[in-house]
Short mmCIF file of C-alpha atoms in Angstrom, two decimals:
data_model
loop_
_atom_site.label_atom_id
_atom_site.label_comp_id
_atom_site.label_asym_id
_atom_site.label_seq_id
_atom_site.Cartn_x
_atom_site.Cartn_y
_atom_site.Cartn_z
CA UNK A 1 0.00 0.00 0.00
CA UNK A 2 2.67 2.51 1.00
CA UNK A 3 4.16 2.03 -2.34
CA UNK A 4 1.22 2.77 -4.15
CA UNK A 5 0.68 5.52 -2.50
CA UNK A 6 4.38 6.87 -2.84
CA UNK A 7 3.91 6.40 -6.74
CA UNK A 8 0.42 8.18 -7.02
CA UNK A 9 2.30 11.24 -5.27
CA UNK A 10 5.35 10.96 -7.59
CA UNK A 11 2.60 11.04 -9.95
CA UNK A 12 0.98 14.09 -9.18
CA UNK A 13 4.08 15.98 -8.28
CA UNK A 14 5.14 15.20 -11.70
CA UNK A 15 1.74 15.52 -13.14
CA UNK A 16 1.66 19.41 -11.07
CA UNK A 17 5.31 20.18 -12.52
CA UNK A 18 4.49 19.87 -16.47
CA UNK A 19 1.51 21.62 -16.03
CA UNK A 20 3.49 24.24 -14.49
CA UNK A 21 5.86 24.52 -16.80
CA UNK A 22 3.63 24.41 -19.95
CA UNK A 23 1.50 26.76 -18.62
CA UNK A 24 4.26 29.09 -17.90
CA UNK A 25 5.88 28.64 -21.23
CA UNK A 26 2.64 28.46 -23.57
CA UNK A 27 0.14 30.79 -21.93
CA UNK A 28 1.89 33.08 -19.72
CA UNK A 29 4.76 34.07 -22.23
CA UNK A 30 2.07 34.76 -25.17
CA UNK A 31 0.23 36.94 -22.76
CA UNK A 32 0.50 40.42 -24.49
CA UNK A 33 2.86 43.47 -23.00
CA UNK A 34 1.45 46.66 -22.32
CA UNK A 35 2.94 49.92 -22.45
CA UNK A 36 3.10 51.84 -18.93
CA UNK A 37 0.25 54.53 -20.27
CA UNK A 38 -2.57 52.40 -22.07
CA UNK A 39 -6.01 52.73 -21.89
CA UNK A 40 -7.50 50.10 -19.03
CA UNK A 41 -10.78 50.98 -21.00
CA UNK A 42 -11.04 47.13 -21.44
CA UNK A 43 -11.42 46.16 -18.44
CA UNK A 44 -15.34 45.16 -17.74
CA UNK A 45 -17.14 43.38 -15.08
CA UNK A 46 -17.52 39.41 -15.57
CA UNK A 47 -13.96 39.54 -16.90
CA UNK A 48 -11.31 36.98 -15.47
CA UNK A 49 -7.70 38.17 -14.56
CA UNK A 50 -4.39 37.61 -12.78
CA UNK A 51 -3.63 39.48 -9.83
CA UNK A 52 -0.04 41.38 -9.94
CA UNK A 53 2.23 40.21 -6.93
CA UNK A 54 5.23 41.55 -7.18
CA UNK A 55 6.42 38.98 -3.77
CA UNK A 56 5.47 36.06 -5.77
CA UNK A 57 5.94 34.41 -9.52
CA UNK A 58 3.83 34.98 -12.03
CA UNK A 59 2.96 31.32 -11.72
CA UNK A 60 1.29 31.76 -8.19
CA UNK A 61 -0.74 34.62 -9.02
CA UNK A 62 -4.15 34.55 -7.99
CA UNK A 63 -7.34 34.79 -10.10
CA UNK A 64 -10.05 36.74 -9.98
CA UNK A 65 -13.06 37.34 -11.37
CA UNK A 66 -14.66 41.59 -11.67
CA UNK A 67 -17.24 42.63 -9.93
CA UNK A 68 -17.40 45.92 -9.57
CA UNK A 69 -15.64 48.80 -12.05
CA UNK A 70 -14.52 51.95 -9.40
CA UNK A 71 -14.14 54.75 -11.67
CA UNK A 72 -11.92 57.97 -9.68
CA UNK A 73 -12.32 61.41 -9.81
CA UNK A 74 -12.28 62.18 -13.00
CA UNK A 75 -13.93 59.30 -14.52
CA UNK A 76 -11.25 56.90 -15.39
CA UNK A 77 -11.02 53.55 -13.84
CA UNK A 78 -8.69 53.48 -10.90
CA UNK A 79 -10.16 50.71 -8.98
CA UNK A 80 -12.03 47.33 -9.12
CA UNK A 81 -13.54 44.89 -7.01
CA UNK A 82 -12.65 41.24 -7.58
CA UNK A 83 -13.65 38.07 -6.28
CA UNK A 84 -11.00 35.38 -5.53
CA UNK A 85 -11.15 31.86 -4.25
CA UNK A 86 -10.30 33.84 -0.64
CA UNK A 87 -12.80 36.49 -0.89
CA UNK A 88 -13.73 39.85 -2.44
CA UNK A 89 -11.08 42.47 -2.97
CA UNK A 90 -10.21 45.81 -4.11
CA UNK A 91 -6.99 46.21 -6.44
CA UNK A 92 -5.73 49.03 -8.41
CA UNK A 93 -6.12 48.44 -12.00
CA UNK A 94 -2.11 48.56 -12.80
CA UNK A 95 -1.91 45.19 -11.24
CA UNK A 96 -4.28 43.45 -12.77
CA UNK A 97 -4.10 41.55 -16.35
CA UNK A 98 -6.32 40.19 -18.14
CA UNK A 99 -6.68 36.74 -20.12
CA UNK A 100 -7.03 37.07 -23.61
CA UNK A 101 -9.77 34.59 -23.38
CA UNK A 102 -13.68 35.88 -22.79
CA UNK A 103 -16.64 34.08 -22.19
CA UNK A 104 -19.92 35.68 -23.32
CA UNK A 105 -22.60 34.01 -21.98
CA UNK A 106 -25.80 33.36 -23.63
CA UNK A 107 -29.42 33.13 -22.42
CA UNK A 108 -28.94 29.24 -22.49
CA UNK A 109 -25.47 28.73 -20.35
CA UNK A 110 -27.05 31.33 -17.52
CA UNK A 111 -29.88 29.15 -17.21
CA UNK A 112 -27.70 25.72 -17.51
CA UNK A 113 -25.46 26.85 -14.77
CA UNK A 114 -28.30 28.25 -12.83
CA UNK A 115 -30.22 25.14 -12.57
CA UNK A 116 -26.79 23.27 -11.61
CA UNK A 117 -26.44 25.43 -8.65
CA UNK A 118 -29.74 25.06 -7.71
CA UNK A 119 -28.93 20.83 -7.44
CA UNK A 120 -31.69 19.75 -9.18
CA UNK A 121 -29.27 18.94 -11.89
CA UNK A 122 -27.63 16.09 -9.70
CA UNK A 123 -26.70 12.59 -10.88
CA UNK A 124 -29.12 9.56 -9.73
CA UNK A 125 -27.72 6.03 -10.54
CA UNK A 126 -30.30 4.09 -11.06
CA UNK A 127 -28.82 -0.18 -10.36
CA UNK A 128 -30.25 -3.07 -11.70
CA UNK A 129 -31.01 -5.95 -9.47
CA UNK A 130 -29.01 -8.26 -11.72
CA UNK A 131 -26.38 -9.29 -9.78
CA UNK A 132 -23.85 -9.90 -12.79
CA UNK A 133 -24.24 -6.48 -14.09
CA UNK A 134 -21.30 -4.73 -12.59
CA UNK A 135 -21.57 -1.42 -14.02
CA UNK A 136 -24.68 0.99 -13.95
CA UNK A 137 -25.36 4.22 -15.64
CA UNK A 138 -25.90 7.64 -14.65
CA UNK A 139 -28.76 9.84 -16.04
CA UNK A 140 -26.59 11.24 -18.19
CA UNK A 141 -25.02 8.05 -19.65
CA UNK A 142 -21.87 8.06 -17.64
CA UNK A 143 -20.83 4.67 -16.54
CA UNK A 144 -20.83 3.80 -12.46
CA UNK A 145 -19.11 0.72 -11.52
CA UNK A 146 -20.83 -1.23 -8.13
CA UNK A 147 -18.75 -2.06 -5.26
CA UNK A 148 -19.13 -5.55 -4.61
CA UNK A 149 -17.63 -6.67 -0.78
#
């Protein structure tokens, strides 16, 4: 058992590691650079982004997600509120930058994900009584083996 378990974490160490490095090499170095003095005009609520650290690497940087656009004093975005795995937060706009990809979401996917977390979109496995049958499936076709003991 122990080395089973030693090999699924050499596994997912491993597993953790490419990820890390693809994701460093593919995604974050085609991220786009900005000059100092752009336009954050683009920034809009709904919109995922990485959160600036300058006390971490770019790998760790949190997520977020806008919720709120805080324009300053003379109407120009200064400010927005984002929520993170950890909470809701306000960060200055300089230190935040945002993924090239969007998601637009249509009348369709706000009612798909609002009836999934409602629940009434949970899986019921429905068994047969046939005892040689050892896999069932789902209401959505997935396959559910039984645990015989």
């Amino acid at each position: 058992m122990q080395q089973i378990t030693n090999k699924r974490i050499k596994y997912r160490l491993a597993l953790q590691k490419d990820l890390g490095r693809r994701f460093r090499s593919e995604y974050l170095g085609s991220l786009v650079q900005r000059p100092k003095l752009q336009k954050w005009s683009t920034i809009s609520v709904g919109d995922v982004v990485l959160i600036g650290n300058d006390n971490q690497k770019r790998i760790n940087w949190s997520l977020g997600r806008v919720i709120e656009i805080i324009p300053g004093k003379e109407g120009i975005t200064r400010f927005v509120r984002l929520r993170t795995v950890r909470g809701e937060m306000l960060r200055p706009i300089q230190w935040l930058f945002l993924l090239e990809i969007t998601c637009q979401m249509t009348e369709d996917v706000k009612a798909k994900v609002a009836k999934r977390a409602s629940g009434s979109c949970c899986q019921r496995v429905s068994y047969t009584n046939d005892k040689s049958c050892r896999s069932c499936f789902t209401d959505y076709k997935n396959t559910v083996w039984k645990n015989h003991q």
